[in-house]
Amino acid sequence: MDYEMDYLDELQFDQTEESEEDLLPAYLREPPLPTRTYGTLSYNRRSKCWTVKGDPSVTEMCKRLFPGSAGSKRGEARFTAHRRMVGDLCWLMLRFPLDINPRDRALWDKAVTEARAHAVHQAIAERLPDRMSPPEGSFHGELRPFQQEGLAFLMRHSRCLLADEMGLGKTVQALAYLACTGAFPALVIPPAHLTRNWTEESSRFLRIGGEAPRVHVIRGLTPYELPPADVYIMHYLLLRGWKDVLPSLGFQAAIFDEVQELRHAGTEKYSAASLLAESCDRVIGLSGTPIYNTGGEIWNVINILEYHFLGDWESFSREWCYGYGNAVVVKPELLGDYLRREGLMLRRTKQEVLSELPPKRRAVQELDWNDKLYAQLMAPVLPDVIRWKTDGTLTASARAMLEESISQHVRQATGIAKAPYVCQFVRALLDAGEKVLLFAHHHAVMDTYKQELRTYRPGFITGRETIAMKADAVERFMCGKTDVLCISLRAASGLNLQRATCVVFGELDWSPAVHSQAEDRAHRMGQEDSLLCYYLVSPQGSDAAMQEALGLKVSQFVGLMGDTPLSPEESAEAAHQARRHVEMIAAQMEATP
């Protein structure tokens, strides 16, 4: 903190001679002596919460004003031991003074002191300039204006989500934040395939005492004594093994890259991330797609960054969603606005900050497919379908497992049945001089692509390759040794493939965010050509149902993240442009002798 405050003191922005007392909100100032009390306030060490016990009028008021406090017995209300909640309690006690349990007095005084310190820090931070750059000598590089604004946002809010659209340099902004705060040692948690990228970027951009930082990549599930370093890097799959160790290692900051990896609670990975975040003063989440399916996933993500900022799950799903346990947000735009207004999220799109980046255009192209092959592939699944329809003895869990199995078989059969026709379409693009990223999901479908497109020497990133093989495939594509790169839909994050001029989806995914992330492997800074994204669908099989589902989920993703969906006119123009592009290719092919 000393390093950070020294740097803030050097900045030229309007400050007055106000005392810390002046900067405090009224509810955090020293209260007057009460004439009477309405109950007691004590600390529950097991559940880590402050408990109010008192008159029914008081506890009922707590539960009305703070729905998250309602998960307790009659005559008591519970508040998470968090500085925001401590502020709420101070505000409540102005109206209903409470007796502090003597054994908890020291804890309460400490909690109030921390809440006041945070409020003062935030009051000072709010006066920072709208744009900031790291102090000279701490950062090797230059930020674009919108990245300077992103850095200023991170400096104001030490626990937040940087949700810029993919390709806008979230990694660089996070490293600039570390350079500004001097928050070392820092722990970066990326997906496994991005550990090398973070190692290289940390060494490239950060400078400590004029030198590149010491970077250590943590290996294995078994904890060991870590060597001295400034930046530690550990991928998500290792968190569970280090769960009990990480909180005690004294990290000053935690950066969760692709934080949507934590959108599902209840796992050891999530629990370890939560404990780590609790032990750090600064916690930054990075993700261009923090919501993959339903808007309620954002509750799990925000809970890592700022515990119970959105209340507990019961109150969140009741107030923001369609009812208790429902994860579909009723008004995602309203929730997105709230997160931005409260400093929990910053979201910028390419259209907002990179006017030179050509817009994406999407086209849905229906293909022919092999009916006989589809029927042959589906034959082994038919008994399961009949069983699912007629067996009334199936338990709910057994039925769910059977549904998942059938769904996977239908998806794979659909992908295989149309794969030769997908390859025909891609060959036409390649023969017309296009550079293509071809996305699919199943290995069996990728095997067909490999056979059908072998004369084009395609590269592959499917999850079956080693890190070296993956790097070689990327290099071959970016250096022009091949013009087609086949990538698994769920292995697309973190790749920079702006040489591509076309993105082709040979298979669909249930989540719109997966498609968006795949598109953005090409739609990034450095992209010079207009990018066309083709969704190749079959007339039967799983594609129709997936398209319908994607339409519902897109409304959740677009609304919550604050993105603007294409207008009908823009969609029509996009389709028109894409159709003209295909017609041009067809004309070129006909003209070829």
XYZ file of C-alpha atoms in Angstrom:
593
model
C 0.000 0.000 0.000
C 2.893 2.403 0.723
C 4.177 2.044 -2.841
C 0.702 2.686 -4.215
C 0.037 5.731 -2.041
C 3.458 7.217 -2.890
C 2.553 6.905 -6.542
C -0.908 8.404 -5.994
C 0.674 11.332 -4.171
C 2.795 12.064 -7.251
C -0.256 12.304 -9.504
C -1.588 15.758 -10.244
C -5.289 15.793 -9.417
C -7.535 18.028 -7.385
C -7.180 17.471 -3.645
C -8.313 19.629 -0.773
C -7.054 19.812 2.790
C -9.937 17.644 4.000
C -9.258 15.333 6.923
C -10.060 11.642 6.869
C -13.131 12.444 9.001
C -14.341 14.798 6.266
C -13.933 12.082 3.645
C -15.982 9.560 5.607
C -19.671 9.104 4.754
C -21.928 10.154 7.631
C -22.880 6.594 8.590
C -19.230 5.634 9.217
C -18.475 8.547 11.526
C -18.444 8.177 15.275
C -22.113 7.842 16.357
C -23.587 9.800 19.272
C -24.080 7.987 22.552
C -27.375 6.095 22.404
C -30.206 6.814 24.812
C -31.408 3.209 24.491
C -30.483 0.025 22.623
C -32.693 -2.371 20.683
C -30.718 -5.600 20.868
C -27.234 -7.070 20.639
C -24.567 -7.470 17.972
C -22.190 -10.446 18.193
C -19.753 -12.245 15.926
C -20.360 -15.840 14.833
C -16.876 -17.265 14.329
C -18.082 -20.415 12.634
C -20.086 -18.746 9.874
C -17.945 -15.559 9.828
C -20.872 -13.216 10.167
C -22.223 -10.518 12.470
C -25.481 -11.499 14.131
C -28.163 -9.066 15.253
C -30.518 -10.310 17.987
C -33.230 -8.066 19.268
C -36.773 -6.812 19.021
C -38.775 -8.345 16.155
C -39.201 -4.846 14.764
C -35.423 -4.558 14.404
C -34.707 -7.982 12.924
C -37.705 -7.668 10.607
C -36.358 -4.297 9.460
C -32.952 -5.900 8.787
C -34.505 -8.600 6.641
C -36.595 -6.093 4.694
C -33.696 -3.750 3.977
C -30.997 -6.406 3.542
C -32.485 -9.599 2.031
C -29.179 -11.459 2.453
C -29.568 -11.244 6.225
C -32.778 -13.267 6.182
C -31.170 -16.705 6.137
C -31.353 -17.091 9.895
C -33.734 -17.871 12.749
C -36.643 -15.812 14.001
C -35.460 -12.879 16.072
C -32.030 -12.720 14.489
C -30.443 -11.367 11.320
C -27.011 -12.185 9.946
C -24.607 -9.962 8.044
C -21.504 -11.230 6.233
C -18.318 -9.931 7.864
C -17.447 -7.728 4.894
C -16.527 -4.066 4.894
C -19.579 -3.141 2.824
C -21.838 -4.995 5.244
C -20.091 -3.389 8.225
C -21.004 -0.043 6.690
C -24.606 -1.185 6.362
C -24.635 -2.201 10.012
C -23.217 1.167 11.073
C -25.978 2.886 9.096
C -28.635 0.629 10.680
C -27.312 1.304 14.176
C -27.793 5.056 13.756
C -31.509 4.312 13.935
C -31.414 1.187 16.123
C -28.341 1.270 18.435
C -27.173 -2.181 19.515
C -25.097 -3.429 22.439
C -21.828 -4.958 21.229
C -21.037 -8.291 22.859
C -18.037 -7.537 25.136
C -16.013 -10.473 23.836
C -16.484 -9.180 20.265
C -15.816 -5.479 20.937
C -12.210 -5.620 19.698
C -13.285 -7.431 16.506
C -16.038 -4.881 15.871
C -13.696 -1.940 16.404
C -11.221 -3.501 13.967
C -13.966 -4.147 11.398
C -15.195 -0.540 11.622
C -11.628 0.781 11.331
C -11.093 -1.284 8.158
C -14.418 -0.119 6.722
C -13.478 3.502 7.391
C -10.022 3.062 5.861
C -11.608 1.557 2.769
C -14.114 4.416 2.509
C -11.316 7.007 2.770
C -9.223 5.181 0.182
C -12.195 5.042 -2.189
C -12.929 8.748 -1.667
C -9.344 9.590 -2.605
C -9.300 7.130 -5.511
C -12.470 8.642 -6.978
C -10.459 11.833 -7.538
C -7.927 10.087 -9.729
C -7.709 11.299 -13.330
C -9.835 9.528 -15.928
C -6.696 8.232 -17.629
C -3.519 6.933 -16.016
C -0.181 5.516 -17.070
C 2.209 3.447 -14.937
C 5.070 5.317 -13.239
C 8.177 5.705 -15.345
C 10.515 2.749 -15.174
C 7.912 0.263 -13.924
C 6.310 -0.636 -17.230
C 7.872 -1.281 -20.624
C 5.224 -0.284 -23.117
C 2.644 2.343 -23.974
C -1.076 2.079 -23.262
C -3.722 3.201 -25.706
C -6.083 5.908 -24.385
C -8.885 3.436 -23.606
C -6.378 1.200 -21.816
C -5.280 4.205 -19.734
C -8.948 4.609 -18.775
C -9.077 0.914 -17.871
C -6.012 1.323 -15.651
C -7.627 4.301 -13.887
C -10.712 2.141 -13.249
C -8.602 -0.652 -11.743
C -6.794 1.847 -9.536
C -10.130 3.111 -8.199
C -11.527 -0.351 -7.540
C -9.166 -2.912 -6.082
C -11.689 -5.776 -6.372
C -13.437 -5.746 -9.728
C -14.055 -7.353 -13.098
C -12.417 -6.022 -16.257
C -14.829 -7.390 -18.848
C -13.580 -5.703 -22.000
C -14.473 -7.500 -25.187
C -11.793 -9.908 -26.338
C -8.839 -8.432 -28.165
C -8.668 -5.128 -26.248
C -5.632 -5.925 -24.098
C -6.971 -6.962 -20.695
C -3.655 -8.680 -19.908
C -1.685 -5.505 -20.549
C -4.069 -3.417 -18.422
C -3.757 -5.897 -15.538
C 0.052 -5.811 -15.752
C -0.032 -2.007 -15.811
C -2.116 -2.185 -12.623
C 0.559 -4.308 -10.940
C 3.178 -1.791 -12.092
C 1.172 1.085 -10.549
C 0.460 -0.603 -7.226
C 3.695 -2.527 -6.793
C 1.475 -5.332 -5.490
C 4.153 -8.018 -5.457
C 4.257 -10.894 -5.032
C 1.216 -11.340 -7.245
C -0.469 -14.589 -8.227
C -1.944 -14.938 -11.712
C -4.408 -17.772 -12.344
C -5.019 -18.377 -16.072
C -6.334 -21.417 -17.968
C -3.636 -24.038 -18.481
C -2.902 -23.120 -22.084
C -2.248 -19.452 -21.221
C 0.477 -19.939 -18.607
C 3.203 -19.434 -21.192
C 1.530 -16.294 -22.510
C 1.417 -14.758 -19.011
C 5.044 -15.691 -18.409
C 6.129 -13.957 -21.599
C 3.892 -10.914 -21.163
C 4.969 -10.364 -17.539
C 8.623 -10.384 -18.547
C 7.919 -8.183 -21.550
C 5.959 -5.407 -19.844
C 6.862 -5.304 -16.137
C 10.008 -3.732 -14.728
C 11.081 -3.865 -11.074
C 14.153 -1.814 -10.244
C 14.847 -1.511 -13.949
C 14.883 -5.284 -14.402
C 12.365 -7.809 -15.683
C 10.400 -9.400 -12.824
C 11.167 -12.794 -11.384
C 8.443 -15.129 -12.681
C 7.748 -18.608 -11.354
C 5.230 -21.029 -12.852
C 3.794 -23.276 -10.126
C 3.740 -26.941 -11.152
C 1.843 -29.938 -9.853
C -0.931 -30.548 -7.344
C 1.430 -31.181 -4.433
C 2.506 -27.989 -2.599
C 6.219 -27.273 -2.304
C 8.359 -24.407 -1.032
C 8.129 -21.679 -3.631
C 11.285 -19.896 -4.771
C 11.405 -16.083 -4.401
C 9.555 -14.382 -7.256
C 7.555 -11.268 -8.070
C 4.909 -12.933 -10.217
C 3.668 -16.475 -9.647
C 1.529 -18.215 -12.246
C -0.731 -21.199 -11.541
C -3.437 -22.561 -13.812
C -6.950 -23.300 -12.551
C -6.572 -27.083 -12.517
C -3.933 -26.846 -9.769
C -5.927 -24.688 -7.360
C -7.534 -27.604 -5.543
C -4.165 -29.097 -4.597
C -2.925 -25.793 -3.151
C -6.221 -24.835 -1.521
C -4.978 -24.828 2.078
C -1.589 -23.305 1.269
C -2.267 -20.306 -0.979
C -3.983 -18.049 1.623
C -0.879 -18.172 3.837
C 1.681 -17.267 1.163
C 1.208 -13.506 1.429
C 0.183 -12.634 -2.122
C -0.579 -8.923 -2.474
C -2.781 -9.377 -5.537
C -4.630 -12.156 -7.340
C -5.520 -11.916 -11.018
C -8.024 -14.451 -12.352
C -7.679 -14.553 -16.132
C -10.682 -15.947 -18.021
C -12.524 -15.762 -14.682
C -15.555 -17.454 -16.269
C -13.694 -20.630 -15.262
C -15.202 -19.903 -11.820
C -18.796 -19.454 -12.979
C -19.823 -22.712 -11.236
C -19.603 -22.942 -7.437
C -19.419 -26.120 -5.388
C -16.057 -27.382 -6.659
C -12.694 -27.590 -4.917
C -11.342 -25.237 -7.585
C -13.966 -22.642 -6.708
C -13.456 -23.076 -2.964
C -9.683 -22.638 -3.343
C -10.174 -19.514 -5.449
C -12.546 -18.093 -2.841
C -10.073 -18.636 0.008
C -7.261 -17.105 -2.047
C -9.339 -14.047 -2.921
C -10.297 -13.561 0.718
C -6.604 -13.416 1.675
C -5.672 -10.734 -0.889
C -6.277 -6.984 -0.763
C -6.475 -6.723 -4.548
C -8.449 -9.171 -6.679
C -8.981 -8.585 -10.388
C -11.038 -10.765 -12.712
C -10.470 -10.683 -16.477
C -12.946 -12.016 -18.998
C -14.544 -10.902 -22.222
C -17.238 -13.573 -21.694
C -17.950 -13.962 -17.954
C -21.418 -15.318 -18.801
C -21.544 -18.467 -20.926
C -25.161 -19.466 -20.499
C -27.493 -17.788 -17.990
C -26.967 -14.404 -16.362
C -26.982 -15.925 -12.907
C -23.448 -17.201 -13.490
C -22.286 -13.665 -12.781
C -23.228 -14.177 -9.117
C -20.530 -16.834 -8.731
C -17.961 -14.674 -10.523
C -18.688 -11.551 -8.469
C -18.690 -13.634 -5.279
C -15.013 -14.407 -5.868
C -14.157 -10.753 -6.423
C -16.383 -9.189 -3.726
C -18.015 -11.762 -1.473
C -21.797 -11.364 -1.168
C -21.777 -8.033 -2.954
C -24.907 -9.344 -4.711
C -26.243 -10.898 -1.512
C -26.515 -14.633 -0.948
C -27.809 -16.906 -3.711
C -31.322 -17.036 -2.281
C -31.748 -13.268 -2.206
C -29.997 -12.761 -5.570
C -32.109 -15.325 -7.404
C -35.265 -14.000 -5.746
C -34.620 -10.311 -6.459
C -32.719 -10.385 -9.769
C -33.939 -13.637 -11.352
C -37.290 -15.319 -11.888
C -37.419 -16.813 -8.399
C -35.418 -18.753 -5.840
C -32.948 -21.106 -7.537
C -33.643 -19.699 -11.006
C -30.491 -18.445 -12.759
C -32.146 -16.442 -15.542
C -31.825 -12.727 -14.810
C -35.099 -10.859 -15.390
C -33.482 -7.569 -16.418
C -29.838 -8.236 -17.360
C -29.358 -4.650 -18.545
C -30.329 -3.375 -15.083
C -27.890 -5.758 -13.378
C -25.121 -4.789 -15.785
C -25.745 -1.098 -15.119
C -25.658 -1.738 -11.359
C -22.324 -3.555 -11.522
C -20.811 -0.790 -13.627
C -22.238 1.975 -11.434
C -20.895 0.363 -8.262
C -17.425 -0.052 -9.737
C -17.545 -3.846 -9.892
C -17.314 -4.102 -13.676
C -15.872 -2.212 -16.624
C -16.987 -3.325 -20.072
C -15.905 -1.805 -23.411
C -16.573 -3.199 -26.871
C -14.402 -2.884 -29.947
C -16.987 -0.642 -31.555
C -16.638 1.781 -28.645
C -12.848 2.027 -28.544
C -11.379 0.776 -31.794
C -13.006 2.598 -34.665
C -10.331 1.272 -37.032
C -11.325 -2.334 -36.374
C -13.615 -3.627 -39.138
C -17.001 -4.811 -37.881
C -17.818 -8.494 -37.770
C -20.537 -9.789 -40.082
C -22.323 -13.070 -39.446
C -24.092 -15.326 -41.932
C -26.011 -18.540 -41.319
C -25.474 -20.916 -44.249
C -27.539 -24.075 -44.549
C -25.653 -27.039 -45.986
C -26.568 -30.357 -47.481
C -25.748 -33.427 -45.467
C -25.636 -37.225 -45.605
C -29.031 -38.575 -44.530
C -27.952 -42.219 -44.712
C -24.833 -41.635 -42.634
C -26.846 -39.710 -40.035
C -29.402 -42.526 -39.793
C -26.587 -45.069 -39.449
C -24.911 -43.070 -36.677
C -28.203 -42.560 -34.857
C -29.257 -46.234 -34.967
C -27.390 -47.167 -31.747
C -29.036 -44.217 -29.958
C -32.642 -45.075 -30.820
C -33.065 -47.582 -27.932
C -31.983 -44.849 -25.510
C -34.491 -42.437 -27.038
C -37.291 -44.999 -26.707
C -36.265 -45.719 -23.125
C -36.226 -42.003 -22.312
C -39.764 -41.620 -23.696
C -41.348 -44.745 -22.184
C -39.469 -45.788 -19.032
C -41.354 -44.297 -16.118
C -39.026 -45.862 -13.554
C -36.098 -43.576 -14.369
C -34.952 -41.372 -11.517
C -34.409 -37.665 -12.169
C -30.618 -38.074 -12.168
C -30.741 -41.122 -14.448
C -33.031 -39.283 -16.844
C -30.685 -36.285 -16.879
C -27.691 -38.511 -17.644
C -29.593 -40.239 -20.422
C -30.632 -36.898 -21.908
C -27.019 -35.717 -21.906
C -25.860 -38.921 -23.592
C -28.536 -38.685 -26.304
C -27.765 -35.004 -26.838
C -24.062 -35.714 -27.295
C -24.768 -38.516 -29.770
C -27.130 -36.328 -31.809
C -24.612 -33.485 -31.876
C -21.799 -35.751 -33.000
C -23.943 -37.490 -35.622
C -25.021 -34.086 -36.945
C -21.428 -32.880 -37.146
C -20.181 -36.010 -38.915
C -23.089 -36.100 -41.379
C -22.421 -32.573 -42.587
C -18.610 -32.598 -42.226
C -17.842 -33.406 -45.916
C -20.061 -30.518 -46.989
C -18.430 -28.186 -44.474
C -15.115 -29.094 -46.068
C -16.492 -28.352 -49.530
C -17.493 -24.896 -48.346
C -14.084 -24.318 -46.742
C -12.263 -25.506 -49.869
C -14.150 -22.901 -51.886
C -13.055 -20.203 -49.431
C -9.439 -21.354 -49.521
C -9.384 -21.541 -53.312
C -10.638 -17.955 -53.390
C -7.647 -16.848 -51.311
C -9.330 -16.632 -47.879
C -7.560 -17.451 -44.599
C -9.902 -19.616 -42.546
C -10.382 -20.568 -38.905
C -12.570 -23.682 -38.832
C -14.239 -24.512 -35.519
C -15.819 -27.789 -34.431
C -16.434 -29.720 -31.222
C -16.010 -33.478 -31.696
C -12.745 -35.271 -32.423
C -14.520 -37.522 -34.930
C -15.592 -34.432 -36.873
C -12.051 -33.035 -36.741
C -10.775 -36.363 -38.132
C -13.033 -35.898 -41.163
C -11.733 -32.360 -41.644
C -8.160 -33.661 -41.495
C -8.858 -36.208 -44.225
C -10.957 -33.959 -46.479
C -8.637 -30.926 -46.263
C -5.307 -32.772 -46.244
C -4.097 -31.141 -49.474
C -4.276 -27.743 -47.722
C -2.017 -28.973 -44.870
C -4.317 -27.681 -42.108
C -3.160 -26.983 -38.561
C -5.070 -28.413 -35.595
C -5.730 -27.265 -32.036
C -8.156 -29.815 -30.616
C -6.911 -30.568 -27.108
C -5.067 -33.679 -28.302
C -1.855 -31.818 -29.179
C 1.118 -31.023 -26.991
C 1.894 -27.381 -26.158
C 4.700 -27.453 -28.752
C 2.397 -28.867 -31.436
C -0.212 -26.193 -30.653
C 2.381 -23.421 -30.862
C 3.627 -24.843 -34.183
C 0.075 -24.867 -35.603
C -0.410 -21.207 -34.638
C 2.963 -20.230 -36.104
C 2.283 -22.060 -39.380
C -1.010 -20.234 -39.793
C 0.291 -16.800 -38.824
C 3.372 -17.177 -41.064
C 1.324 -18.233 -44.083
C 2.493 -21.850 -44.258
C -1.171 -22.890 -44.160
C -4.354 -20.924 -44.712
C -6.650 -23.093 -42.590
C -6.492 -23.771 -38.864
C -8.974 -26.194 -37.283
C -9.748 -25.401 -33.627
C -11.923 -26.988 -30.977
C -14.725 -24.649 -29.880
C -13.740 -24.960 -26.223
C -10.021 -24.451 -26.869
C -10.236 -21.024 -28.467
C -9.471 -18.643 -25.594
C -6.193 -16.754 -25.551
C -5.234 -17.239 -29.219
C -4.271 -14.282 -31.434
C -5.039 -15.215 -35.034
C -5.768 -11.867 -36.664
C -4.419 -13.089 -40.044
C -7.742 -14.864 -40.576
C -10.259 -13.310 -42.953
C -13.044 -15.850 -42.377
C -14.292 -17.754 -39.337
C -16.315 -20.900 -40.062
C -18.347 -22.861 -37.510
C -18.690 -26.442 -38.706
C -20.440 -27.321 -35.447
C -22.407 -25.241 -32.962
C -22.108 -24.907 -29.199
C -25.005 -24.319 -26.819
C -23.356 -21.159 -25.474
C -23.238 -17.904 -27.478
C -20.184 -16.775 -25.509
C -18.183 -19.717 -26.883
C -18.924 -18.552 -30.429
C -18.106 -14.955 -29.540
C -14.749 -15.980 -28.099
C -14.001 -18.095 -31.164
C -14.823 -15.201 -33.506
C -12.570 -12.915 -31.536
C -9.525 -15.081 -32.152
C -9.448 -13.256 -35.505
C -11.355 -10.073 -34.638
C -8.540 -8.441 -32.689
C -6.170 -5.511 -32.859
C -4.046 -5.972 -35.967
C -6.956 -7.317 -38.025
C -6.846 -5.388 -41.289
C -9.520 -7.109 -43.372
C -13.266 -7.286 -42.937
C -14.105 -10.451 -41.056
C -16.974 -12.719 -42.083
C -18.223 -15.387 -39.678
C -20.111 -18.291 -41.245
C -22.391 -20.529 -39.204
C -22.839 -23.706 -41.267
C -26.008 -25.543 -40.264
C -27.764 -28.686 -41.412
C -31.487 -28.966 -42.182
C -31.939 -31.723 -39.591
C -30.199 -33.104 -36.518
C -29.294 -30.915 -33.542
C -28.613 -27.632 -35.323
C -32.156 -26.278 -35.349
C -32.640 -26.786 -31.607
C -29.230 -25.295 -30.845
C -29.943 -22.210 -32.937
C -33.171 -21.635 -31.024
C -31.424 -22.061 -27.678
C -28.622 -19.755 -28.707
C -31.142 -17.040 -29.481
C -32.447 -17.159 -25.911
C -28.982 -17.172 -24.388
C -27.715 -14.348 -26.570
C -30.343 -12.100 -24.991
C -28.875 -12.880 -21.565
C -25.266 -12.312 -22.637
C -25.904 -9.154 -24.621
C -28.167 -7.585 -21.989
C -25.986 -8.154 -18.966
C -22.719 -7.199 -20.613
C -24.304 -4.049 -22.036
C -23.457 -4.925 -25.648
C -25.768 -3.653 -28.364
C -27.281 -6.360 -30.559
C -27.434 -5.763 -34.312
C -30.528 -3.949 -35.516
C -32.708 -5.743 -38.091
C -31.291 -3.427 -40.755
C -27.705 -4.227 -39.700
C -28.454 -7.940 -39.624
C -29.973 -7.774 -43.105
C -26.974 -5.855 -44.405
C -24.601 -8.363 -42.832
C -26.441 -11.236 -44.463
C -26.460 -9.370 -47.786
C -22.716 -8.772 -47.621
C -22.040 -12.371 -46.680
C -24.273 -13.628 -49.490
C -22.447 -11.413 -52.002
C -19.163 -12.812 -50.711
C -20.302 -16.392 -51.312
C -21.660 -15.451 -54.762
C -18.297 -13.922 -55.626
C -16.494 -17.090 -54.613
C -18.928 -19.209 -56.637
C -18.362 -16.987 -59.682
C -14.610 -17.323 -59.277
C -14.906 -21.093 -59.071
C -17.064 -21.255 -62.212
C -14.554 -19.128 -64.080
C -11.707 -21.469 -63.150
C -11.078 -23.941 -66.029
